[in-house]
Amino acid sequence: DATRDNQGFLMNRQKDTSCLNLTDDRDSNASGDYPYVSGDTNPISDMKKFTMSAWVKTLGPYVEHQGIVQINDSTSTHAAMYVDSSGALGASYEYGSGVIIRSDTANSKVPADTWTHVTACYMYGTQTAADDSVGDLLTDSAASFVVDDLIGARIKNVTDGSYGTITDNDATTVTTTLGSGTDDSFDQNDKYIIIKYYVNGVLEATVTDNATGFFDEGLNTPGLLIGMASKSGTERKFDGEIDNVLIYNDILTTAEVLRNYNAGKGSHRN
């Protein structure tokens, strides 16, 4: 059960109130129209691979990017999941200075005034094989990918700036067609990032890596934010309701994301 295992971090909304309740050392700011939760400590210890999910109900119309969840290890290692100004689900991720990806879903929008289950999975690694002159094969001998579960996800070669959509994968390799980079190939020791998006349990395609509105860790940003994210130190708060926030220290499979969606849809009827 995702709400009880030791990999998940859970926050529940209190129905018919404007408060977000969180246990332990986390605090809530319930003043004004945009309550949010903050915590001093990032709930996961290793940001090389993790998943964030939540049920959200935005009020709309969309004017500015709205932060759902943000976690921070340092000024150069952080991640955010948000609804962008067009209503698309988006994510940004930096693992070490300059190792950055930011993108949005291409076809699916988060509808206003409707409970929607959103999930973003993040992964960082390094090409361990020799240079791939063809440019379509990533090999990471340290990885343990679930076979075929990354198909449709977005991958970025951070070292040369290229990106593509994954068309095949086994436990240690990923097949894609890279573009928009300096040489559009995976060379040994190149750094890569993979992001998967799900809306209501369905894997969604993404647009290019160059989405606007990049969220980052601003000055004095805490380790955890729910209902708000920091964009260059400026608060981008969520306008609506957030429920059942889960943060895992691993990449969820498509089957696991669908399980979470099915488990929660009965209590999030519109």
CSV table of C-alpha atoms in Angstrom, one decimal:
chain,number,residue,atom,x,y,z
A,1,ASP,CA,0.0,0.0,0.0
A,2,ALA,CA,1.6,3.2,-1.2
A,3,THR,CA,0.2,5.2,1.8
A,4,ARG,CA,1.9,2.9,4.3
A,5,ASP,CA,5.2,1.6,3.0
A,6,ASN,CA,8.5,3.2,4.1
A,7,GLN,CA,9.2,4.6,0.7
A,8,GLY,CA,6.2,7.0,0.5
A,9,PHE,CA,5.8,10.4,2.2
A,10,LEU,CA,2.1,11.2,2.6
A,11,MET,CA,0.1,14.4,3.2
A,12,ASN,CA,-3.7,14.5,3.5
A,13,ARG,CA,-6.0,17.3,2.8
A,14,GLN,CA,-8.6,18.1,5.5
A,15,LYS,CA,-11.9,18.2,3.8
A,16,ASP,CA,-13.9,21.5,3.8
A,17,THR,CA,-11.0,23.4,5.4
A,18,SER,CA,-8.3,25.6,4.0
A,19,CYS,CA,-5.5,23.9,6.0
A,20,LEU,CA,-2.9,21.4,4.9
A,21,ASN,CA,-1.9,19.1,7.8
A,22,LEU,CA,1.5,17.4,8.0
A,23,THR,CA,3.1,15.5,10.8
A,24,ASP,CA,6.6,15.7,12.4
A,25,ASP,CA,8.5,18.9,12.0
A,26,ARG,CA,6.6,20.3,9.0
A,27,ASP,CA,4.6,23.5,9.3
A,28,SER,CA,1.7,24.8,7.4
A,29,ASN,CA,1.0,28.4,6.4
A,30,ALA,CA,-2.7,28.7,6.2
A,31,SER,CA,-3.0,32.4,6.0
A,32,GLY,CA,-4.6,34.1,3.0
A,33,ASP,CA,-6.0,32.3,0.0
A,34,TYR,CA,-3.0,30.1,-0.8
A,35,PRO,CA,-2.1,27.8,2.1
A,36,TYR,CA,1.0,25.7,1.6
A,37,VAL,CA,3.2,23.3,3.6
A,38,SER,CA,7.0,23.6,4.1
A,39,GLY,CA,9.5,21.4,5.8
A,40,ASP,CA,13.2,21.9,6.6
A,41,THR,CA,14.3,18.5,5.3
A,42,ASN,CA,14.0,16.8,2.0
A,43,PRO,CA,12.0,13.6,2.6
A,44,ILE,CA,14.3,11.5,0.4
A,45,SER,CA,18.0,10.9,0.8
A,46,ASP,CA,19.1,10.2,-2.8
A,47,MET,CA,17.8,12.4,-5.6
A,48,LYS,CA,19.2,10.2,-8.4
A,49,LYS,CA,15.8,8.5,-8.9
A,50,PHE,CA,12.5,9.3,-7.3
A,51,THR,CA,8.8,9.9,-7.9
A,52,MET,CA,6.3,12.6,-6.8
A,53,SER,CA,2.5,12.2,-7.2
A,54,ALA,CA,-0.6,13.9,-5.9
A,55,TRP,CA,-4.3,14.5,-6.5
A,56,VAL,CA,-4.9,18.1,-7.5
A,57,LYS,CA,-7.9,20.2,-8.2
A,58,THR,CA,-7.0,23.6,-9.7
A,59,LEU,CA,-9.4,26.5,-9.6
A,60,GLY,CA,-8.3,28.2,-12.9
A,61,PRO,CA,-8.1,30.1,-15.1
A,62,TYR,CA,-4.3,29.6,-15.4
A,63,VAL,CA,-2.3,32.8,-15.2
A,64,GLU,CA,1.1,31.7,-13.9
A,65,HIS,CA,2.9,28.4,-13.2
A,66,GLN,CA,1.6,26.8,-10.0
A,67,GLY,CA,3.8,24.7,-7.9
A,68,ILE,CA,2.4,21.4,-6.6
A,69,VAL,CA,5.5,19.9,-4.9
A,70,GLN,CA,9.1,20.9,-4.7
A,71,ILE,CA,12.0,19.1,-3.0
A,72,ASN,CA,15.5,20.6,-2.5
A,73,ASP,CA,18.9,19.2,-1.4
A,74,SER,CA,20.9,22.2,-2.3
A,75,THR,CA,21.0,25.2,-4.6
A,76,SER,CA,22.0,22.9,-7.4
A,77,THR,CA,20.0,19.7,-6.6
A,78,HIS,CA,16.2,20.1,-6.6
A,79,ALA,CA,13.0,19.2,-8.4
A,80,ALA,CA,9.5,20.5,-8.8
A,81,MET,CA,6.2,19.3,-10.2
A,82,TYR,CA,3.8,22.0,-11.3
A,83,VAL,CA,0.9,23.0,-13.5
A,84,ASP,CA,2.1,25.4,-16.1
A,85,SER,CA,0.4,28.6,-17.3
A,86,SER,CA,-1.4,26.6,-20.1
A,87,GLY,CA,-2.7,24.0,-17.8
A,88,ALA,CA,-0.2,21.3,-18.7
A,89,LEU,CA,1.6,19.1,-16.1
A,90,GLY,CA,5.3,20.1,-16.0
A,91,ALA,CA,8.4,19.2,-14.1
A,92,SER,CA,11.9,20.6,-13.6
A,93,TYR,CA,14.9,18.7,-12.3
A,94,GLU,CA,18.5,19.7,-11.6
A,95,TYR,CA,21.1,17.2,-10.3
A,96,GLY,CA,24.3,19.1,-9.7
A,97,SER,CA,25.1,22.5,-11.3
A,98,GLY,CA,23.9,22.7,-14.9
A,99,VAL,CA,22.5,19.1,-15.0
A,100,ILE,CA,19.0,20.4,-15.9
A,101,ILE,CA,15.8,19.2,-17.6
A,102,ARG,CA,12.5,21.0,-17.7
A,103,SER,CA,9.5,20.0,-19.8
A,104,ASP,CA,5.7,19.8,-20.0
A,105,THR,CA,3.2,17.2,-21.1
A,106,ALA,CA,2.4,17.7,-24.8
A,107,ASN,CA,-1.2,16.6,-25.2
A,108,SER,CA,-2.8,16.4,-21.8
A,109,LYS,CA,-4.0,19.3,-19.7
A,110,VAL,CA,-4.9,19.4,-16.0
A,111,PRO,CA,-8.6,20.5,-16.2
A,112,ALA,CA,-9.7,23.2,-13.8
A,113,ASP,CA,-12.1,22.4,-11.0
A,114,THR,CA,-11.6,18.6,-11.5
A,115,TRP,CA,-9.8,16.1,-9.3
A,116,THR,CA,-6.8,14.8,-11.3
A,117,HIS,CA,-4.1,12.4,-10.4
A,118,VAL,CA,-0.6,13.6,-11.5
A,119,THR,CA,2.7,11.8,-11.2
A,120,ALA,CA,6.3,12.7,-12.3
A,121,CYS,CA,9.2,10.2,-12.2
A,122,TYR,CA,12.8,11.5,-12.3
A,123,MET,CA,16.1,9.7,-12.9
A,124,TYR,CA,19.7,10.6,-13.3
A,125,GLY,CA,22.7,8.5,-14.5
A,126,THR,CA,25.8,8.3,-16.7
A,127,GLN,CA,26.6,6.6,-20.0
A,128,THR,CA,29.0,3.8,-19.1
A,129,ALA,CA,29.7,2.2,-22.5
A,130,ALA,CA,32.0,3.5,-25.2
A,131,ASP,CA,30.9,6.3,-27.5
A,132,ASP,CA,27.8,5.6,-29.5
A,133,SER,CA,28.4,7.1,-33.0
A,134,VAL,CA,24.9,6.3,-34.1
A,135,GLY,CA,23.5,8.3,-31.2
A,136,ASP,CA,20.4,6.2,-30.4
A,137,LEU,CA,21.6,3.9,-27.6
A,138,LEU,CA,22.2,4.7,-24.0
A,139,THR,CA,24.0,2.1,-21.8
A,140,ASP,CA,24.2,2.5,-18.1
A,141,SER,CA,25.6,-0.7,-16.4
A,142,ALA,CA,24.6,0.6,-13.0
A,143,ALA,CA,21.0,1.0,-13.9
A,144,SER,CA,18.1,-1.5,-13.2
A,145,PHE,CA,15.4,-0.3,-15.6
A,146,VAL,CA,12.1,-2.2,-15.8
A,147,VAL,CA,12.0,-3.7,-19.3
A,148,ASP,CA,9.9,-1.6,-21.7
A,149,ASP,CA,8.6,0.6,-18.9
A,150,LEU,CA,10.4,3.7,-20.1
A,151,ILE,CA,8.9,3.6,-23.6
A,152,GLY,CA,7.4,7.0,-24.2
A,153,ALA,CA,9.4,8.8,-21.5
A,154,ARG,CA,11.6,11.8,-22.2
A,155,ILE,CA,15.4,11.5,-22.0
A,156,LYS,CA,18.0,14.3,-22.2
A,157,ASN,CA,21.7,14.0,-22.8
A,158,VAL,CA,22.7,16.8,-20.5
A,159,THR,CA,26.3,16.8,-21.6
A,160,ASP,CA,25.6,17.7,-25.3
A,161,GLY,CA,22.1,19.2,-24.8
A,162,SER,CA,20.2,16.7,-27.0
A,163,TYR,CA,16.9,15.0,-26.1
A,164,GLY,CA,14.5,12.5,-27.4
A,165,THR,CA,11.6,10.2,-26.6
A,166,ILE,CA,12.4,6.6,-25.5
A,167,THR,CA,11.3,3.9,-28.0
A,168,ASP,CA,12.7,0.8,-26.3
A,169,ASN,CA,14.5,-0.2,-23.1
A,170,ASP,CA,15.9,-3.2,-21.2
A,171,ALA,CA,17.5,-3.4,-17.8
A,172,THR,CA,20.6,-1.3,-18.7
A,173,THR,CA,20.0,0.2,-22.1
A,174,VAL,CA,17.6,2.8,-23.6
A,175,THR,CA,16.9,3.4,-27.3
A,176,THR,CA,16.0,6.8,-28.6
A,177,THR,CA,16.6,9.3,-31.4
A,178,LEU,CA,18.4,12.4,-30.1
A,179,GLY,CA,18.1,15.9,-31.5
A,180,SER,CA,18.8,19.5,-30.9
A,181,GLY,CA,22.2,18.9,-29.3
A,182,THR,CA,25.9,19.4,-30.3
A,183,ASP,CA,26.4,15.9,-31.6
A,184,ASP,CA,23.2,14.1,-30.8
A,185,SER,CA,24.8,11.0,-29.5
A,186,PHE,CA,25.7,9.3,-26.2
A,187,ASP,CA,29.5,9.4,-25.4
A,188,GLN,CA,31.1,7.7,-22.6
A,189,ASN,CA,30.5,9.5,-19.2
A,190,ASP,CA,27.8,11.7,-20.7
A,191,LYS,CA,25.2,12.5,-18.1
A,192,TYR,CA,21.5,11.9,-18.8
A,193,ILE,CA,18.1,12.6,-17.2
A,194,ILE,CA,14.9,10.7,-17.8
A,195,ILE,CA,11.4,12.1,-16.8
A,196,LYS,CA,8.1,10.2,-17.1
A,197,TYR,CA,4.7,12.0,-16.7
A,198,TYR,CA,1.4,10.4,-15.9
A,199,VAL,CA,-2.1,12.0,-15.8
A,200,ASN,CA,-4.8,9.8,-14.3
A,201,GLY,CA,-2.6,6.8,-14.6
A,202,VAL,CA,-1.8,7.2,-18.2
A,203,LEU,CA,1.8,7.9,-19.5
A,204,GLU,CA,1.9,11.2,-21.3
A,205,ALA,CA,4.1,12.4,-24.1
A,206,THR,CA,6.2,15.6,-23.5
A,207,VAL,CA,7.2,18.6,-25.4
A,208,THR,CA,10.8,19.7,-25.9
A,209,ASP,CA,13.2,20.2,-23.0
A,210,ASN,CA,13.0,24.0,-23.3
A,211,ALA,CA,9.8,24.6,-21.4
A,212,THR,CA,9.6,28.1,-19.8
A,213,GLY,CA,9.1,28.9,-16.2
A,214,PHE,CA,11.9,26.8,-14.7
A,215,PHE,CA,11.6,26.2,-11.0
A,216,ASP,CA,14.7,26.2,-8.9
A,217,GLU,CA,15.9,26.5,-5.3
A,218,GLY,CA,15.8,30.2,-4.3
A,219,LEU,CA,17.5,31.7,-1.4
A,220,ASN,CA,16.3,30.2,1.9
A,221,THR,CA,14.0,27.7,0.2
A,222,PRO,CA,13.2,24.8,2.5
A,223,GLY,CA,13.8,21.1,1.8
A,224,LEU,CA,10.1,20.5,1.0
A,225,LEU,CA,7.3,22.6,-0.3
A,226,ILE,CA,3.7,21.4,-1.0
A,227,GLY,CA,1.3,23.9,-2.7
A,228,MET,CA,4.1,26.2,-3.7
A,229,ALA,CA,7.4,26.1,-5.6
A,230,SER,CA,10.2,28.6,-5.9
A,231,LYS,CA,11.1,30.2,-9.3
A,232,SER,CA,14.3,32.2,-8.8
A,233,GLY,CA,13.2,33.0,-5.3
A,234,THR,CA,9.7,34.0,-6.3
A,235,GLU,CA,6.8,32.1,-4.7
A,236,ARG,CA,4.5,30.3,-7.3
A,237,LYS,CA,1.6,29.1,-5.2
A,238,PHE,CA,-1.0,26.5,-6.1
A,239,ASP,CA,-4.6,27.8,-6.5
A,240,GLY,CA,-6.9,24.9,-5.5
A,241,GLU,CA,-6.7,21.7,-3.5
A,242,ILE,CA,-4.0,19.1,-3.2
A,243,ASP,CA,-4.4,15.7,-1.6
A,244,ASN,CA,-2.4,12.5,-1.0
A,245,VAL,CA,1.0,13.7,-1.9
A,246,LEU,CA,3.4,10.8,-2.2
A,247,ILE,CA,7.2,11.0,-2.6
A,248,TYR,CA,9.1,7.8,-3.3
A,249,ASN,CA,12.8,7.2,-3.4
A,250,ASP,CA,12.5,5.1,-6.6
A,251,ILE,CA,10.9,5.3,-10.0
A,252,LEU,CA,7.4,3.9,-10.1
A,253,THR,CA,6.4,1.6,-12.9
A,254,THR,CA,3.4,2.3,-15.0
A,255,ALA,CA,1.5,-0.5,-13.2
A,256,GLU,CA,2.3,1.1,-9.8
A,257,VAL,CA,1.2,4.5,-10.9
A,258,LEU,CA,-2.1,3.0,-12.2
A,259,ARG,CA,-2.6,1.2,-8.9
A,260,ASN,CA,-2.3,4.5,-7.0
A,261,TYR,CA,-4.7,6.2,-9.4
A,262,ASN,CA,-7.3,3.4,-9.1
A,263,ALA,CA,-6.9,3.4,-5.3
A,264,GLY,CA,-7.7,7.1,-5.0
A,265,LYS,CA,-10.3,7.8,-7.7
A,266,GLY,CA,-13.2,6.6,-5.6
A,267,SER,CA,-12.5,9.3,-3.0
A,268,HIS,CA,-11.8,12.0,-5.5
A,269,ARG,CA,-15.1,12.0,-7.5
A,270,ASN,CA,-16.0,15.2,-9.4
